[in-house]
Amino acid sequence: MSTPPPSVSEATTTTTIDNSEFNPVTEGSATILFPKAEDVFYNPIQQFNRDLSTLSIRAWSEIYGEQLIKKRKHDQDEPDNQRPYISILEALSATGLRAVRYAKEIPRVQRVVANDFLAEAVKSIERNAKYNGVENIVVPNKGDANAYMHQSKADGKLFNVIDLDPYGTASPFIDAAIQSVSNDGLLLVTCTDLAVLAGGGYPEKCFALYGGSPLINHDAAHEAALRLVLGMISNSAAKYKKTIEPLMCLSIDFYVRLFIRVKTSPAEVKELGSKMSTQYMCSGCGAIQDQPLGKVTVRENGTKKFGLAQAPQNLGPLCSYCGFVNHVAGPMYNGKLHNKDFISKVLELNKDASDEIYKTRKRIEGMLTLAQNELDDAQFYFKPERVSSIIKCQVPPLKVLIAGLGNLGYDASLTHAIPSAIKTNAPWGEIWGLLKEYVKQRCPEHKMDKLSETTAGYRILTNENVKCEKEVSFELNEMSAKVEKLRKLKITRYQENPQKNWGPKAKPQ
């Protein structure tokens, strides 16, 4: 059973402070004193991030905590299995709000180190820890985050949980964090630089920070952003004989948030090449072909052989469907983005959570329900509006396209990242074949003279090699019914504008 977090009524204040200098802000079970001078960074829109992070650390502790407790009891001979044991580092803490919430809302937390480089931030952390009565758990620290993590590793003081929530990219902090997190520990990573990860203006910066190029001007750019960050983290971990397991990786508003289990496994490190791939993306029709960088073959006796991946067949500089130029994206992580059991645990805790503390609980339910129902053996997605605009036909209903894919023998789902998009394991040749058949069967008014002969849509519709391997039927089926049922659930899926000018705040001076 889930252990409930401490209630708000259990909070005690131990320090009387002149409130005239501060604006009290209550979030979750914490009340922080936010300086009126605004010399410490605080963004109220990130409550969703903090609510979700608190629940996710609790889920991690309930799934993997028993293993850590057994190791700790063996190492330290502690008979009391209710004794606090979780150590957390919030490497870039600012006001200390997140650290205070972790201390008050996550059972069995022994220590939360709240680090920041700014002296004013450290004063704020200390003040808020005392004000909330958790100064025995929250430890303020002034210092460079990387230097602190490296020193902690050198001292043998690893953290069970490390939370990286910087302004911009987390890339400079990953190497130190990977070394400082304990085996089977949880790494939480935020990157708010989606203009770099998912935009088209900074491909050189994306490659410098993340070791790969983005999917420019593609519907699935935000999923590619998640995979670029995972690829960068995977490469950092491999240097230290560590691997990562993505537990839950989400594209949220103006940032990505990843929850990753880190473990030491030299054997699994050998599989990294097969979990990384480049993508060949057509600049005309958006078709993508995945190219793994490594190959794993399982022998009859169960052992594995590692080698080079085979180059893609019939793939040149031009798209085989429309003849436009193929661009190369990646390399990036090509494995699963979520652990469905982990998401189930977070949803379970969220269901029992208090609306008073977790005010974004409804949106957590909506986004995680979508993430849990995503295909986990397929990469990327497309929007029906986008593909129909290329061939100049009316937009097919989502359920009709999904039914068509299902009747061809493929799987399809929604995605948490953007509304009304289809994720499928069907190759793009089948997707375009399906669209051509839709025009033939359902769009008798469609006229080719709407299309110039130089457009991608005209070339697809006149390309005799673009066709489905099986007979196409758009009759609704079990898969389309499942997706429609999910779409009709009364859940909050995506962020509504909560206030004027919401989004990333200015970096504190």
mmCIF file of C-alpha atoms in Angstrom, residues 200-357:
data_model
loop_
_atom_site.group_PDB
_atom_site.id
_atom_site.type_symbol
_atom_site.label_atom_id
_atom_site.label_comp_id
_atom_site.label_asym_id
_atom_site.label_seq_id
_atom_site.Cartn_x
_atom_site.Cartn_y
_atom_site.Cartn_z
ATOM 1 C CA GLY A 200 14.951 25.003 -36.665
ATOM 2 C CA GLY A 201 17.177 27.931 -35.839
ATOM 3 C CA TYR A 202 20.045 26.344 -33.901
ATOM 4 C CA PRO A 203 20.998 22.905 -35.295
ATOM 5 C CA GLU A 204 24.674 23.594 -34.567
ATOM 6 C CA LYS A 205 23.929 24.398 -30.930
ATOM 7 C CA CYS A 206 21.737 21.304 -30.580
ATOM 8 C CA PHE A 207 24.564 19.124 -31.841
ATOM 9 C CA ALA A 208 27.093 20.820 -29.538
ATOM 10 C CA LEU A 209 24.912 20.356 -26.428
ATOM 11 C CA TYR A 210 23.223 17.042 -27.150
ATOM 12 C CA GLY A 211 25.393 15.304 -29.740
ATOM 13 C CA GLY A 212 22.652 15.155 -32.349
ATOM 14 C CA SER A 213 20.608 17.228 -34.785
ATOM 15 C CA PRO A 214 16.859 17.945 -34.321
ATOM 16 C CA LEU A 215 13.872 17.039 -36.482
ATOM 17 C CA ILE A 216 13.397 20.481 -38.000
ATOM 18 C CA ASN A 217 9.855 21.512 -39.020
ATOM 19 C CA HIS A 218 8.382 18.111 -38.216
ATOM 20 C CA ASP A 219 5.269 17.258 -36.200
ATOM 21 C CA ALA A 220 7.327 14.944 -33.983
ATOM 22 C CA ALA A 221 10.007 17.511 -33.108
ATOM 23 C CA HIS A 222 9.130 17.403 -29.399
ATOM 24 C CA GLU A 223 9.497 13.629 -29.154
ATOM 25 C CA ALA A 224 12.818 13.966 -30.942
ATOM 26 C CA ALA A 225 13.786 16.493 -28.257
ATOM 27 C CA LEU A 226 13.208 13.846 -25.589
ATOM 28 C CA ARG A 227 15.240 11.321 -27.545
ATOM 29 C CA LEU A 228 18.121 13.758 -28.062
ATOM 30 C CA VAL A 229 18.342 14.374 -24.320
ATOM 31 C CA LEU A 230 18.173 10.640 -23.612
ATOM 32 C CA GLY A 231 20.914 10.002 -26.152
ATOM 33 C CA MET A 232 23.169 12.547 -24.500
ATOM 34 C CA ILE A 233 22.534 11.066 -21.042
ATOM 35 C CA SER A 234 23.057 7.499 -22.320
ATOM 36 C CA ASN A 235 26.448 8.396 -23.763
ATOM 37 C CA SER A 236 27.516 10.091 -20.520
ATOM 38 C CA ALA A 237 26.430 7.084 -18.463
ATOM 39 C CA ALA A 238 28.208 4.565 -20.685
ATOM 40 C CA LYS A 239 31.593 6.102 -19.906
ATOM 41 C CA TYR A 240 31.138 4.983 -16.299
ATOM 42 C CA LYS A 241 29.766 1.510 -17.130
ATOM 43 C CA LYS A 242 26.256 2.708 -16.375
ATOM 44 C CA THR A 243 23.022 2.423 -18.313
ATOM 45 C CA ILE A 244 19.765 4.293 -18.102
ATOM 46 C CA GLU A 245 16.172 3.123 -18.051
ATOM 47 C CA PRO A 246 13.662 5.819 -19.004
ATOM 48 C CA LEU A 247 10.800 5.535 -16.521
ATOM 49 C CA MET A 248 8.770 8.465 -17.816
ATOM 50 C CA CYS A 249 9.815 11.084 -20.383
ATOM 51 C CA LEU A 250 7.417 13.910 -21.121
ATOM 52 C CA SER A 251 7.191 16.921 -23.388
ATOM 53 C CA ILE A 252 5.426 19.566 -21.307
ATOM 54 C CA ASP A 253 4.567 23.073 -22.467
ATOM 55 C CA PHE A 254 7.906 24.831 -23.030
ATOM 56 C CA TYR A 255 10.216 22.130 -21.630
ATOM 57 C CA VAL A 256 10.956 18.418 -21.429
ATOM 58 C CA ARG A 257 11.010 16.506 -18.148
ATOM 59 C CA LEU A 258 12.650 13.090 -17.842
ATOM 60 C CA PHE A 259 12.581 10.555 -14.999
ATOM 61 C CA ILE A 260 15.415 8.073 -15.439
ATOM 62 C CA ARG A 261 16.655 5.095 -13.450
ATOM 63 C CA VAL A 262 20.444 4.823 -13.477
ATOM 64 C CA LYS A 263 22.186 1.524 -12.837
ATOM 65 C CA THR A 264 25.652 0.040 -13.210
ATOM 66 C CA SER A 265 25.673 -2.684 -15.859
ATOM 67 C CA PRO A 266 28.758 -3.134 -18.092
ATOM 68 C CA ALA A 267 26.903 -5.867 -20.020
ATOM 69 C CA GLU A 268 24.038 -3.564 -20.951
ATOM 70 C CA VAL A 269 26.424 -0.767 -21.926
ATOM 71 C CA LYS A 270 27.446 -2.973 -24.869
ATOM 72 C CA GLU A 271 23.927 -2.590 -26.277
ATOM 73 C CA LEU A 272 24.093 1.194 -26.432
ATOM 74 C CA GLY A 273 24.880 1.288 -30.162
ATOM 75 C CA SER A 274 21.682 -0.587 -30.983
ATOM 76 C CA LYS A 275 19.694 1.852 -28.836
ATOM 77 C CA MET A 276 20.958 4.862 -30.780
ATOM 78 C CA SER A 277 19.995 5.779 -34.321
ATOM 79 C CA THR A 278 19.996 8.495 -36.932
ATOM 80 C CA GLN A 279 16.869 9.488 -38.832
ATOM 81 C CA TYR A 280 16.546 10.279 -42.517
ATOM 82 C CA MET A 281 13.776 12.897 -42.740
ATOM 83 C CA CYS A 282 12.247 14.061 -46.017
ATOM 84 C CA SER A 283 12.073 17.845 -46.332
ATOM 85 C CA GLY A 284 8.993 17.539 -48.555
ATOM 86 C CA CYS A 285 6.578 14.980 -47.118
ATOM 87 C CA GLY A 286 8.092 14.427 -43.667
ATOM 88 C CA ALA A 287 8.681 10.692 -44.116
ATOM 89 C CA ILE A 288 11.227 9.303 -41.641
ATOM 90 C CA GLN A 289 13.414 6.233 -41.872
ATOM 91 C CA ASP A 290 15.272 5.069 -38.784
ATOM 92 C CA GLN A 291 18.880 3.862 -38.988
ATOM 93 C CA PRO A 292 20.279 2.138 -35.855
ATOM 94 C CA LEU A 293 23.985 2.619 -35.216
ATOM 95 C CA GLY A 294 24.621 -0.857 -33.842
ATOM 96 C CA LYS A 295 23.374 -4.414 -34.091
ATOM 97 C CA VAL A 296 22.801 -7.071 -31.429
ATOM 98 C CA THR A 297 22.428 -10.728 -32.405
ATOM 99 C CA VAL A 298 21.320 -13.328 -29.840
ATOM 100 C CA ARG A 299 23.000 -16.686 -30.365
ATOM 101 C CA GLU A 300 21.265 -20.031 -29.781
ATOM 102 C CA ASN A 301 22.941 -20.386 -26.381
ATOM 103 C CA GLY A 302 21.562 -17.004 -25.291
ATOM 104 C CA THR A 303 24.801 -15.027 -25.546
ATOM 105 C CA LYS A 304 24.891 -11.810 -27.534
ATOM 106 C CA LYS A 305 27.077 -10.767 -30.439
ATOM 107 C CA PHE A 306 27.605 -7.090 -31.189
ATOM 108 C CA GLY A 307 28.336 -5.656 -34.595
ATOM 109 C CA LEU A 308 27.694 -2.888 -37.081
ATOM 110 C CA ALA A 309 24.215 -2.132 -38.339
ATOM 111 C CA GLN A 310 23.409 -2.599 -41.999
ATOM 112 C CA ALA A 311 22.936 0.534 -44.085
ATOM 113 C CA PRO A 312 19.332 1.290 -45.113
ATOM 114 C CA GLN A 313 18.213 -0.179 -48.413
ATOM 115 C CA ASN A 314 17.039 1.981 -51.326
ATOM 116 C CA LEU A 315 17.740 5.191 -49.458
ATOM 117 C CA GLY A 316 19.642 7.953 -51.174
ATOM 118 C CA PRO A 317 19.791 11.726 -50.911
ATOM 119 C CA LEU A 318 16.209 12.009 -52.254
ATOM 120 C CA CYS A 319 12.959 10.722 -50.754
ATOM 121 C CA SER A 320 11.642 7.622 -52.528
ATOM 122 C CA TYR A 321 8.046 8.827 -52.066
ATOM 123 C CA CYS A 322 8.161 12.448 -53.239
ATOM 124 C CA GLY A 323 11.702 13.070 -54.506
ATOM 125 C CA PHE A 324 12.506 15.890 -52.098
ATOM 126 C CA VAL A 325 15.828 16.078 -50.255
ATOM 127 C CA ASN A 326 16.406 13.809 -47.256
ATOM 128 C CA HIS A 327 17.953 15.468 -44.210
ATOM 129 C CA VAL A 328 19.771 13.636 -41.440
ATOM 130 C CA ALA A 329 18.695 14.042 -37.794
ATOM 131 C CA GLY A 330 20.158 12.503 -34.659
ATOM 132 C CA PRO A 331 21.814 10.401 -33.496
ATOM 133 C CA MET A 332 19.319 9.998 -30.695
ATOM 134 C CA TYR A 333 17.899 7.362 -28.352
ATOM 135 C CA ASN A 334 15.518 4.966 -30.117
ATOM 136 C CA GLY A 335 14.202 2.852 -27.220
ATOM 137 C CA LYS A 336 11.130 3.065 -25.005
ATOM 138 C CA LEU A 337 10.299 6.420 -23.441
ATOM 139 C CA HIS A 338 8.213 5.058 -20.577
ATOM 140 C CA ASN A 339 7.984 2.222 -18.082
ATOM 141 C CA LYS A 340 4.248 1.465 -17.931
ATOM 142 C CA ASP A 341 4.452 -0.023 -14.404
ATOM 143 C CA PHE A 342 6.123 3.137 -13.140
ATOM 144 C CA ILE A 343 3.439 5.333 -14.702
ATOM 145 C CA SER A 344 0.773 3.114 -13.116
ATOM 146 C CA LYS A 345 2.312 3.689 -9.707
ATOM 147 C CA VAL A 346 2.429 7.467 -10.224
ATOM 148 C CA LEU A 347 -1.224 7.428 -11.331
ATOM 149 C CA GLU A 348 -2.123 5.366 -8.271
ATOM 150 C CA LEU A 349 -0.461 7.880 -5.950
ATOM 151 C CA ASN A 350 -1.990 10.767 -7.874
ATOM 152 C CA LYS A 351 -5.470 9.285 -7.524
ATOM 153 C CA ASP A 352 -5.127 9.226 -3.739
ATOM 154 C CA ALA A 353 -3.480 12.652 -3.542
ATOM 155 C CA SER A 354 -5.076 15.731 -2.033
ATOM 156 C CA ASP A 355 -6.438 18.375 -4.407
ATOM 157 C CA GLU A 356 -5.416 20.942 -1.822
ATOM 158 C CA ILE A 357 -1.745 19.961 -2.093
#
